[in-house]
Amino acid sequence: MARSLVVLSFAVVSFGCGVGASSEDVAAYRSTVSELQAVVATHESDGASATAEACAKEHQRYDDQVRPRVEQLSGSSPGLDRCRPMGLGSMCGSMRTELDRHAKAACSPDAAANHAEVVAHCRRMNDWLAKQASGSASLMGGMMGGAPRCGP
């Protein structure tokens, strides 16, 4: 009987989540979210530069680090989305849209406006990343012995 429950639990997790939703994949996803949170925190503290040249350089550094990681999350989220009704992939799309918006709004001639833009952008990114971290944490909990979070 216990063996049947283990097999059934494995089947629910395997077939409900699909290929690519292993605990290792969720751990890698969570690691990328943590990396993004660190890059966003650095941008928030360094992003409001006094000169247009310094601002452009900081923005390019930031975008070069964030955009590939968001794409990495987006590429791994389809398998995870089958486990989470929340839609991790759609949040990745929202983050991409925000990165594009921020690229156009960053580095105006007004230093105060630049600071406000960086703070607002980082707040939005942090909100999405907190949701990504929470969603992947509950999924990991389901895979590591809690009730599976994957559905049919």
mmCIF file of C-alpha atoms in Angstrom:
data_model
loop_
_atom_site.group_PDB
_atom_site.id
_atom_site.type_symbol
_atom_site.label_atom_id
_atom_site.label_comp_id
_atom_site.label_asym_id
_atom_site.label_seq_id
_atom_site.Cartn_x
_atom_site.Cartn_y
_atom_site.Cartn_z
ATOM 1 C CA MET A 1 0.000 0.000 0.000
ATOM 2 C CA ALA A 2 2.769 2.469 0.915
ATOM 3 C CA ARG A 3 4.618 1.594 -2.295
ATOM 4 C CA SER A 4 1.460 2.305 -4.311
ATOM 5 C CA LEU A 5 1.163 5.739 -2.711
ATOM 6 C CA VAL A 6 4.784 6.558 -3.547
ATOM 7 C CA VAL A 7 4.272 5.490 -7.164
ATOM 8 C CA LEU A 8 1.014 7.443 -7.379
ATOM 9 C CA SER A 9 2.645 10.560 -5.891
ATOM 10 C CA PHE A 10 5.504 10.295 -8.373
ATOM 11 C CA ALA A 11 3.027 9.940 -11.245
ATOM 12 C CA VAL A 12 1.085 13.030 -10.170
ATOM 13 C CA VAL A 13 4.256 15.113 -9.996
ATOM 14 C CA SER A 14 5.736 13.687 -13.201
ATOM 15 C CA PHE A 15 2.667 13.803 -15.409
ATOM 16 C CA GLY A 16 1.034 16.855 -13.881
ATOM 17 C CA CYS A 17 4.122 18.998 -14.275
ATOM 18 C CA GLY A 18 5.541 17.493 -17.405
ATOM 19 C CA VAL A 19 9.124 17.202 -18.495
ATOM 20 C CA GLY A 20 11.418 19.905 -17.172
ATOM 21 C CA ALA A 21 9.780 20.433 -13.810
ATOM 22 C CA SER A 22 12.142 18.424 -11.646
ATOM 23 C CA SER A 23 13.271 19.635 -8.245
ATOM 24 C CA GLU A 24 16.663 20.451 -9.820
ATOM 25 C CA ASP A 25 14.940 22.663 -12.404
ATOM 26 C CA VAL A 26 12.972 24.433 -9.695
ATOM 27 C CA ALA A 27 16.183 24.951 -7.677
ATOM 28 C CA ALA A 28 17.920 26.415 -10.755
ATOM 29 C CA TYR A 29 14.910 28.655 -11.355
ATOM 30 C CA ARG A 30 15.045 29.877 -7.766
ATOM 31 C CA SER A 31 18.780 30.516 -8.064
ATOM 32 C CA THR A 32 18.234 32.671 -11.150
ATOM 33 C CA VAL A 33 15.511 34.620 -9.329
ATOM 34 C CA SER A 34 17.975 35.265 -6.472
ATOM 35 C CA GLU A 35 20.632 36.433 -8.941
ATOM 36 C CA LEU A 36 18.126 38.810 -10.514
ATOM 37 C CA GLN A 37 17.155 40.199 -7.118
ATOM 38 C CA ALA A 38 20.823 40.992 -6.434
ATOM 39 C CA VAL A 39 21.296 42.716 -9.811
ATOM 40 C CA VAL A 40 18.121 44.776 -9.312
ATOM 41 C CA ALA A 41 19.301 45.809 -5.823
ATOM 42 C CA THR A 42 22.632 46.975 -7.257
ATOM 43 C CA HIS A 43 20.858 48.928 -9.991
ATOM 44 C CA GLU A 44 18.622 50.580 -7.439
ATOM 45 C CA SER A 45 21.632 51.774 -5.451
ATOM 46 C CA ASP A 46 23.831 52.672 -8.471
ATOM 47 C CA GLY A 47 21.314 53.493 -11.205
ATOM 48 C CA ALA A 48 20.710 57.191 -10.640
ATOM 49 C CA SER A 49 23.903 58.640 -12.100
ATOM 50 C CA ALA A 50 24.723 62.323 -12.139
ATOM 51 C CA THR A 51 25.776 62.443 -15.789
ATOM 52 C CA ALA A 52 24.039 61.157 -18.901
ATOM 53 C CA GLU A 53 27.155 59.174 -19.849
ATOM 54 C CA ALA A 54 27.391 57.473 -16.441
ATOM 55 C CA CYS A 55 23.658 56.769 -16.515
ATOM 56 C CA ALA A 56 23.872 55.166 -19.958
ATOM 57 C CA LYS A 57 26.824 53.035 -18.886
ATOM 58 C CA GLU A 58 25.042 51.844 -15.717
ATOM 59 C CA HIS A 59 21.830 51.153 -17.590
ATOM 60 C CA GLN A 60 23.675 49.083 -20.213
ATOM 61 C CA ARG A 61 25.477 47.102 -17.487
ATOM 62 C CA TYR A 62 22.156 46.447 -15.775
ATOM 63 C CA ASP A 63 20.296 45.448 -18.931
ATOM 64 C CA ASP A 64 23.158 43.162 -20.031
ATOM 65 C CA GLN A 65 22.868 41.276 -16.730
ATOM 66 C CA VAL A 66 19.088 41.225 -16.297
ATOM 67 C CA ARG A 67 17.707 40.534 -19.757
ATOM 68 C CA PRO A 68 19.485 37.169 -20.301
ATOM 69 C CA ARG A 69 18.392 35.983 -16.856
ATOM 70 C CA VAL A 70 14.766 36.927 -17.538
ATOM 71 C CA GLU A 71 15.007 34.975 -20.813
ATOM 72 C CA GLN A 72 16.458 32.046 -18.862
ATOM 73 C CA LEU A 73 13.482 32.134 -16.483
ATOM 74 C CA SER A 74 11.106 32.431 -19.398
ATOM 75 C CA GLY A 75 12.616 29.401 -21.105
ATOM 76 C CA SER A 76 12.245 27.256 -18.023
ATOM 77 C CA SER A 77 8.815 28.437 -16.953
ATOM 78 C CA PRO A 78 6.563 26.419 -19.355
ATOM 79 C CA GLY A 79 7.220 23.163 -17.473
ATOM 80 C CA LEU A 80 6.830 24.945 -14.171
ATOM 81 C CA ASP A 81 3.655 26.722 -15.284
ATOM 82 C CA ARG A 82 1.922 23.368 -15.618
ATOM 83 C CA CYS A 83 2.506 23.019 -11.882
ATOM 84 C CA ARG A 84 1.544 26.558 -10.899
ATOM 85 C CA PRO A 85 -1.686 28.170 -12.000
ATOM 86 C CA MET A 86 -0.043 31.540 -11.256
ATOM 87 C CA GLY A 87 1.710 31.782 -14.634
ATOM 88 C CA LEU A 88 5.433 32.195 -14.068
ATOM 89 C CA GLY A 89 5.943 32.670 -17.813
ATOM 90 C CA SER A 90 3.481 35.543 -18.036
ATOM 91 C CA MET A 91 5.387 37.315 -15.256
ATOM 92 C CA CYS A 92 8.558 36.888 -17.322
ATOM 93 C CA GLY A 93 6.746 38.594 -20.202
ATOM 94 C CA SER A 94 5.775 41.432 -17.879
ATOM 95 C CA MET A 95 9.383 41.790 -16.760
ATOM 96 C CA ARG A 96 10.546 41.940 -20.406
ATOM 97 C CA THR A 97 7.977 44.645 -21.122
ATOM 98 C CA GLU A 98 9.139 46.581 -18.060
ATOM 99 C CA LEU A 99 12.790 46.274 -19.132
ATOM 100 C CA ASP A 100 11.857 47.714 -22.544
ATOM 101 C CA ARG A 101 9.895 50.541 -20.928
ATOM 102 C CA HIS A 102 12.746 51.296 -18.525
ATOM 103 C CA ALA A 103 15.278 51.363 -21.386
ATOM 104 C CA LYS A 104 13.259 54.146 -23.044
ATOM 105 C CA ALA A 105 12.652 56.124 -19.826
ATOM 106 C CA ALA A 106 16.099 55.831 -18.230
ATOM 107 C CA CYS A 107 18.751 58.531 -18.474
ATOM 108 C CA SER A 108 16.807 61.702 -19.078
ATOM 109 C CA PRO A 109 18.630 65.037 -18.654
ATOM 110 C CA ASP A 110 16.962 65.419 -15.230
ATOM 111 C CA ALA A 111 18.900 63.588 -12.468
ATOM 112 C CA ALA A 112 15.917 63.644 -10.082
ATOM 113 C CA ALA A 113 13.679 62.107 -12.757
ATOM 114 C CA ASN A 114 16.322 59.429 -13.383
ATOM 115 C CA HIS A 115 16.401 58.555 -9.707
ATOM 116 C CA ALA A 116 12.601 58.334 -9.546
ATOM 117 C CA GLU A 117 12.576 56.139 -12.680
ATOM 118 C CA VAL A 118 15.174 53.739 -11.291
ATOM 119 C CA VAL A 119 13.368 53.443 -7.953
ATOM 120 C CA ALA A 120 9.975 52.840 -9.618
ATOM 121 C CA HIS A 121 11.463 50.316 -12.072
ATOM 122 C CA CYS A 122 13.281 48.405 -9.346
ATOM 123 C CA ARG A 123 10.133 48.325 -7.215
ATOM 124 C CA ARG A 124 8.160 46.762 -10.086
ATOM 125 C CA MET A 125 10.915 44.243 -10.832
ATOM 126 C CA ASN A 126 11.224 43.334 -7.149
ATOM 127 C CA ASP A 127 7.456 42.780 -6.916
ATOM 128 C CA TRP A 128 7.546 40.302 -9.815
ATOM 129 C CA LEU A 129 10.672 38.610 -8.508
ATOM 130 C CA ALA A 130 9.096 38.185 -5.066
ATOM 131 C CA LYS A 131 6.125 36.464 -6.738
ATOM 132 C CA GLN A 132 8.504 34.286 -8.759
ATOM 133 C CA ALA A 133 10.396 33.327 -5.586
ATOM 134 C CA SER A 134 7.184 32.577 -3.698
ATOM 135 C CA GLY A 135 5.683 30.527 -6.518
ATOM 136 C CA SER A 136 8.815 28.473 -7.051
ATOM 137 C CA ALA A 137 9.228 27.974 -3.289
ATOM 138 C CA SER A 138 5.735 26.515 -2.941
ATOM 139 C CA LEU A 139 6.359 24.310 -5.955
ATOM 140 C CA MET A 140 9.640 23.112 -4.446
ATOM 141 C CA GLY A 141 7.829 22.338 -1.195
ATOM 142 C CA GLY A 142 5.361 20.184 -3.100
ATOM 143 C CA MET A 143 8.145 18.270 -4.814
ATOM 144 C CA MET A 144 10.178 17.772 -1.661
ATOM 145 C CA GLY A 145 7.605 15.916 0.384
ATOM 146 C CA GLY A 146 4.665 18.233 0.837
ATOM 147 C CA ALA A 147 1.464 17.883 -1.074
ATOM 148 C CA PRO A 148 2.183 18.039 -4.811
ATOM 149 C CA ARG A 149 1.235 21.394 -6.296
ATOM 150 C CA CYS A 150 0.729 20.029 -9.817
ATOM 151 C CA GLY A 151 -2.666 19.378 -11.238
ATOM 152 C CA PRO A 152 -4.016 17.492 -14.231
#
